[in-house]
Tab-separated table of C-alpha atoms in Angstrom:
chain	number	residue	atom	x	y	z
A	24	UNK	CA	-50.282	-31.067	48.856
A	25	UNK	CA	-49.119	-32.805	51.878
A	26	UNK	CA	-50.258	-36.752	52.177
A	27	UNK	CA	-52.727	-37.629	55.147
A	28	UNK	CA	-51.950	-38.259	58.390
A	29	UNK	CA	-52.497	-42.138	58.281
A	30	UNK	CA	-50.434	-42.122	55.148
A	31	UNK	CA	-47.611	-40.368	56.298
A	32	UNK	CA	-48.192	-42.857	59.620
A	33	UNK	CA	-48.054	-46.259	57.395
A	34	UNK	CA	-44.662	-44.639	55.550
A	35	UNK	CA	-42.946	-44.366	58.746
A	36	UNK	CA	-43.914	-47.397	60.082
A	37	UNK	CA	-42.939	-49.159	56.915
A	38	UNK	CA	-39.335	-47.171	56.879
A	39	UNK	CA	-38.665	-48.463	60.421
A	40	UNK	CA	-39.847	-52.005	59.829
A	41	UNK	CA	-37.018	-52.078	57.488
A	42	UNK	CA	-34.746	-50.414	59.852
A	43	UNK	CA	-35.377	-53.198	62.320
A	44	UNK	CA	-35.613	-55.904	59.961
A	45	UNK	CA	-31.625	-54.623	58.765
A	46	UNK	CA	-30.788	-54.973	62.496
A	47	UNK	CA	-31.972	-58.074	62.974
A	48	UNK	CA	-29.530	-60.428	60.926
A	49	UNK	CA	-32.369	-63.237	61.179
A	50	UNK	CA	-35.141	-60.988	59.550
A	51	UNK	CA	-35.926	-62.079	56.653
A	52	UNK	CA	-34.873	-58.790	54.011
A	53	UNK	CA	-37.823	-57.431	51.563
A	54	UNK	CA	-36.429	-57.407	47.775
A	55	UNK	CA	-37.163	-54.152	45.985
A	56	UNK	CA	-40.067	-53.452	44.185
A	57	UNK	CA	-40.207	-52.525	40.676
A	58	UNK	CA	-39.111	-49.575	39.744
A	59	UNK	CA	-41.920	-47.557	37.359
A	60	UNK	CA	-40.542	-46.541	33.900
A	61	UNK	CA	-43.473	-44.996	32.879
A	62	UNK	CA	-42.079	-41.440	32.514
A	63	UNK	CA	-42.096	-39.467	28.975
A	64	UNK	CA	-38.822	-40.857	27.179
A	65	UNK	CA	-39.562	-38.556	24.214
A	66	UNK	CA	-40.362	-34.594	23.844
A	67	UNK	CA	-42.619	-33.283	21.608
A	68	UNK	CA	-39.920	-32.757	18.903
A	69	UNK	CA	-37.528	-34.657	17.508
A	70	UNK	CA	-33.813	-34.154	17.920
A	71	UNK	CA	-32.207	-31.051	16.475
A	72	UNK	CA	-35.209	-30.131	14.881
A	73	UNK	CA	-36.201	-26.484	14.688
A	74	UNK	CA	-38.359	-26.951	17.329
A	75	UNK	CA	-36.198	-28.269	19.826
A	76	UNK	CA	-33.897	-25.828	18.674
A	77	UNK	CA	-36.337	-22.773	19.809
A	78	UNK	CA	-37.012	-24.514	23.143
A	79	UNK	CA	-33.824	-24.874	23.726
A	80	UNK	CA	-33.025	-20.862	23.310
A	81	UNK	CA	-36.081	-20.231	25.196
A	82	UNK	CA	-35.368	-22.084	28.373
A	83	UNK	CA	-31.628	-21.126	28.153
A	84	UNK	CA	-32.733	-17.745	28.179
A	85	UNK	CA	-34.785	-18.237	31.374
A	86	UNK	CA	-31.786	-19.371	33.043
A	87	UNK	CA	-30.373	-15.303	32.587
A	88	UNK	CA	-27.988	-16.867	29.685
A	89	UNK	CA	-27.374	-15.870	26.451
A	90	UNK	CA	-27.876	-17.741	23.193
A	91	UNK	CA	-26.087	-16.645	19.661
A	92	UNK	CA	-26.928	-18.450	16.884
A	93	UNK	CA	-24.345	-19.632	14.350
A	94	UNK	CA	-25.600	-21.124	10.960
A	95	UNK	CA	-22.382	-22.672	10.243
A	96	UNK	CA	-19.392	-24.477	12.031
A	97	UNK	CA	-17.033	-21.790	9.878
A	98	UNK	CA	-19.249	-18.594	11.639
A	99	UNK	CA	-18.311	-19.890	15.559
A	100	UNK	CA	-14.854	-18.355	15.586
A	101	UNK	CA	-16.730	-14.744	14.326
A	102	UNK	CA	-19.682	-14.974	17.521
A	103	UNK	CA	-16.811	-16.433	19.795
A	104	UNK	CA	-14.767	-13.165	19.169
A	105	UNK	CA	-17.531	-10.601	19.924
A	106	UNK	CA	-18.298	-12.752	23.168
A	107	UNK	CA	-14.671	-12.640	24.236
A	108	UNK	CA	-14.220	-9.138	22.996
A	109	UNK	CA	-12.798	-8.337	26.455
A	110	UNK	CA	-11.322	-11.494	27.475
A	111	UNK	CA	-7.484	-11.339	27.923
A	112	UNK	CA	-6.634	-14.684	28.652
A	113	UNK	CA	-9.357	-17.871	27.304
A	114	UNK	CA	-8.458	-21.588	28.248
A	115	UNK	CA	-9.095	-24.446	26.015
A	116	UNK	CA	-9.720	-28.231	26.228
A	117	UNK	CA	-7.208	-30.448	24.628
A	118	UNK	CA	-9.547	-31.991	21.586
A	119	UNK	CA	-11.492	-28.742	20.855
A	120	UNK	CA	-11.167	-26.821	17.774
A	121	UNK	CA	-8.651	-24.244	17.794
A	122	UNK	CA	-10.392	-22.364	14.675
A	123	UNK	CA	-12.849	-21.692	17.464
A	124	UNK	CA	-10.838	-19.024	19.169
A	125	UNK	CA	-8.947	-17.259	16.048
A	126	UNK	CA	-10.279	-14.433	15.964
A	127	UNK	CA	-9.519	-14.211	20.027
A	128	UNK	CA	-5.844	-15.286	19.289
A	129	UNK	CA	-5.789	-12.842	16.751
A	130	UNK	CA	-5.946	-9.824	18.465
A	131	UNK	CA	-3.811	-10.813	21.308
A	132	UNK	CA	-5.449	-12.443	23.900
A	133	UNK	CA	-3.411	-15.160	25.210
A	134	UNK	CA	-4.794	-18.808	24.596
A	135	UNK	CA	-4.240	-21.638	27.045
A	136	UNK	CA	-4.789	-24.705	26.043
A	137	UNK	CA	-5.251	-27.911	28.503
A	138	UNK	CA	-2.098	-30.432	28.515
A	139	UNK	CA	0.106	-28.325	26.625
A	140	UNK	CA	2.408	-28.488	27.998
A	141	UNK	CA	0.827	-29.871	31.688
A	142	UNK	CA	-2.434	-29.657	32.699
A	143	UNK	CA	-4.029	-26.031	34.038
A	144	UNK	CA	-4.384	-25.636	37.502
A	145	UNK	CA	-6.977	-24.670	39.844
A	146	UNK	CA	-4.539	-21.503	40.093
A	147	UNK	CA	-3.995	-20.871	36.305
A	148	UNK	CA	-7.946	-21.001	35.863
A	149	UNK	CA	-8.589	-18.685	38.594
A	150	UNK	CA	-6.673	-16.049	36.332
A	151	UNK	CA	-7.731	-16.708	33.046
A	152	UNK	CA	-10.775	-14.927	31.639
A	153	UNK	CA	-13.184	-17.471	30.180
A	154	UNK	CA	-12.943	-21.015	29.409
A	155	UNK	CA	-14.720	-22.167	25.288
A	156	UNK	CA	-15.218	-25.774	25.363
A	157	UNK	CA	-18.844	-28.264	23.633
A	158	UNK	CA	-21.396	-30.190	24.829
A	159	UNK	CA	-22.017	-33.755	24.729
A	160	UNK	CA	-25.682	-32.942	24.776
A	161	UNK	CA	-28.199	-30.398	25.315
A	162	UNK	CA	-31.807	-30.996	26.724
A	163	UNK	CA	-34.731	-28.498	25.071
A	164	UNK	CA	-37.017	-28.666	27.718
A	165	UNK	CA	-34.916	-28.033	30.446
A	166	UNK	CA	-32.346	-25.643	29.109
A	167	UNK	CA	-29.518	-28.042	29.923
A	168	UNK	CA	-26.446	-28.671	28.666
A	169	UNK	CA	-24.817	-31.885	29.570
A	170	UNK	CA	-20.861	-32.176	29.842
A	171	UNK	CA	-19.394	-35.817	29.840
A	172	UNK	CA	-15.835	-35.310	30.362
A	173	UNK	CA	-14.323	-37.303	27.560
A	174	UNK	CA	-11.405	-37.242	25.323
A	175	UNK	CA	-12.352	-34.391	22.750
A	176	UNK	CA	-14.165	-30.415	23.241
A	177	UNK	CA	-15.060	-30.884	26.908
A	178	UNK	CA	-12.221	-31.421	28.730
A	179	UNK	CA	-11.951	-31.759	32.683
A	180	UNK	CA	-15.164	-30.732	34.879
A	181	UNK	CA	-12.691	-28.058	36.297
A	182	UNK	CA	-12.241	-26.681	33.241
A	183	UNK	CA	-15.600	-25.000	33.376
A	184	UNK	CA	-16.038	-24.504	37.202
A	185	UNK	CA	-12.877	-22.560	37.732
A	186	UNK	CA	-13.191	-19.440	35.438
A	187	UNK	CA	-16.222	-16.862	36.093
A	188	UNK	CA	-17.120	-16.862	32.398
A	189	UNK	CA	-18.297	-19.989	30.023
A	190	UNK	CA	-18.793	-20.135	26.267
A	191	UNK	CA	-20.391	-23.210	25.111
A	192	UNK	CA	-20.725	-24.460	21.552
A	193	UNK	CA	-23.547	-26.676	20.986
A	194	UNK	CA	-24.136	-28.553	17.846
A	195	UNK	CA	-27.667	-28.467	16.775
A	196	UNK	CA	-27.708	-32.333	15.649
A	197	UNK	CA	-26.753	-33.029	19.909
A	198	UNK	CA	-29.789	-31.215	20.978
A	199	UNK	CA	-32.874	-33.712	22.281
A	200	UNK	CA	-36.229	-33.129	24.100
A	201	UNK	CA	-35.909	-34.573	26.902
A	202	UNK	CA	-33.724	-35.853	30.230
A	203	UNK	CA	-34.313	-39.701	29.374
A	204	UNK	CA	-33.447	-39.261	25.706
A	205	UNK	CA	-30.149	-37.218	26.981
A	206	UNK	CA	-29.016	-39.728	29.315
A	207	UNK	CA	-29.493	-42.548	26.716
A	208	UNK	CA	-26.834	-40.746	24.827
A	209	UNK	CA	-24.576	-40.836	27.545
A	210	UNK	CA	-22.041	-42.969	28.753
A	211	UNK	CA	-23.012	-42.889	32.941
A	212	UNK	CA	-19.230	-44.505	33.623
A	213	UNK	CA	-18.237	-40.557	33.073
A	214	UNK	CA	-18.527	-37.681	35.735
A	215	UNK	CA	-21.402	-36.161	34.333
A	216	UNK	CA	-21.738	-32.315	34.904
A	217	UNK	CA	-24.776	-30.621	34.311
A	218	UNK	CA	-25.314	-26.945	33.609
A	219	UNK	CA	-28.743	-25.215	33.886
A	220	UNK	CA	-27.378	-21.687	33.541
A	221	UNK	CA	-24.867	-19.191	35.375
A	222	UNK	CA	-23.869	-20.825	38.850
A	223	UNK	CA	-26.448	-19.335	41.497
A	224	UNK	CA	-27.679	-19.395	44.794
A	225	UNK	CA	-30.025	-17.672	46.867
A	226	UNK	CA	-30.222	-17.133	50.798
A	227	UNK	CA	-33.280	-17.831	53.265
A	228	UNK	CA	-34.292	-14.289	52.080
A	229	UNK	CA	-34.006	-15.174	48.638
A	230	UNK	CA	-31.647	-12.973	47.326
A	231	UNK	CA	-30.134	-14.702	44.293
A	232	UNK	CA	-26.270	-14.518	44.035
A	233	UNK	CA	-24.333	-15.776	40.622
A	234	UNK	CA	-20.880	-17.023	40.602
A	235	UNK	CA	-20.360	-18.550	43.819
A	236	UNK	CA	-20.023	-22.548	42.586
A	237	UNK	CA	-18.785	-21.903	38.932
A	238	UNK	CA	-19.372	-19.359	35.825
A	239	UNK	CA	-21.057	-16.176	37.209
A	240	UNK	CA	-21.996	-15.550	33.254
A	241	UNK	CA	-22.600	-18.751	30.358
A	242	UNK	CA	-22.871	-17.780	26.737
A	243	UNK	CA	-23.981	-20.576	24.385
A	244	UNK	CA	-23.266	-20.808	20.783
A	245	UNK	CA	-25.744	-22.637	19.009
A	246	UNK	CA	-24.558	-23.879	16.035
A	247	UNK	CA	-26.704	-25.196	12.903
């Protein structure tokens, strides 16, 4: 619902009031207002509960991803394998688990791994197959998977922008409810990159196209 005519009259006014009063070096400046905090900071379940857990699948789901379920750390190497069954060529960050891509390695399929030797290129991406890295965190309600960046399973944001296909592993016990209880787990000093799904976009006639700004397909293994 649009706001009234009068309102939308007092907002501009107010907006260029400020304009003028920046202009004018005399003008005496505004300070802020408060800023409201009185959003939800907690979902309706608790943090990798099995509840969170289910809305997590669901929403990922809506996002035209897929979601395989692992009951144990020692089973992700088994659902990474049928997900990369056709995969020639997987690149890994630096501080993820290598166990997670034996049975890829196994049958041949070339493993490159981050920094070893030098970093991958934008180049050696473009030609590998799919990229396996973690999450920091994963948000139920919003199907979102949150990558921070930092020393360990992440590795570099172009690590997961570059390559057309994405398998993340996501540790139940990092799954929350909601955006504010996410972010509180997050250090905001690191380029945060969020991913709600394949990369899409649509045109003014709506016709949705994957793939264009990063993984045209995103598996997620769900582990715990």
């Amino acid at each position: 619902m649009s706001a009234p005519a009068g309102a939308r009259g007092s907002a501009r006014e107010e907006v260029l009031a400020r304009l003028r009063a920046g202009r004018d070096a005399g003008a005496p400046r505004t300070a802020p207002g408060p800023v409201p905090r009185d959003y939800a900071r907690r979902g309706a379940h608790d943090p990798g509960s099995p509840g969170a857990l289910d809305l997590l699948v669901e929403r990922v789901e809506d996002y035209r991803a897929t979601v395989t379920r692992a009951a144990r750390a020692e089973d992700v190497a088994d659902v990474v394998a049928r997900l990369l069954a056709d995969a020639g060529s997987v690149a890994l960050p630096p501080g993820a688990d290598r166990a997670w891509l034996a049975g890829v390695g196994g049958r041949g399929a070339v493993v490159h791994v981050d920094g070893d030797p030098h970093p991958l290129t934008a180049a050696d991406l473009d030609r590998v197959d799919a990229v396996v890295t973690g999450a920091a965190v994963a948000v139920a309600e919003t199907g979102t998977l949150v990558l921070d960046a930092a020393a360990g399973d992440q590795g570099r944001r172009l690590l997961t922008l570059v390559p057309d296909h994405h398998v993340c592993v996501v540790r139940a016990e990092d799954v929350v409810g909601t955006v504010p209880e996410a972010l509180a787990r997050l250090d905001p000093l690191h380029p945060l990159t969020f991913v709600s799904g394949p990369s899409a976009t649509s045109d003014i006639e709506l016709d949705r196209v994957e793939g264009v700004h990063g993984p045209r397909r995103l598996d997620v293994v769900l582990v715990g």
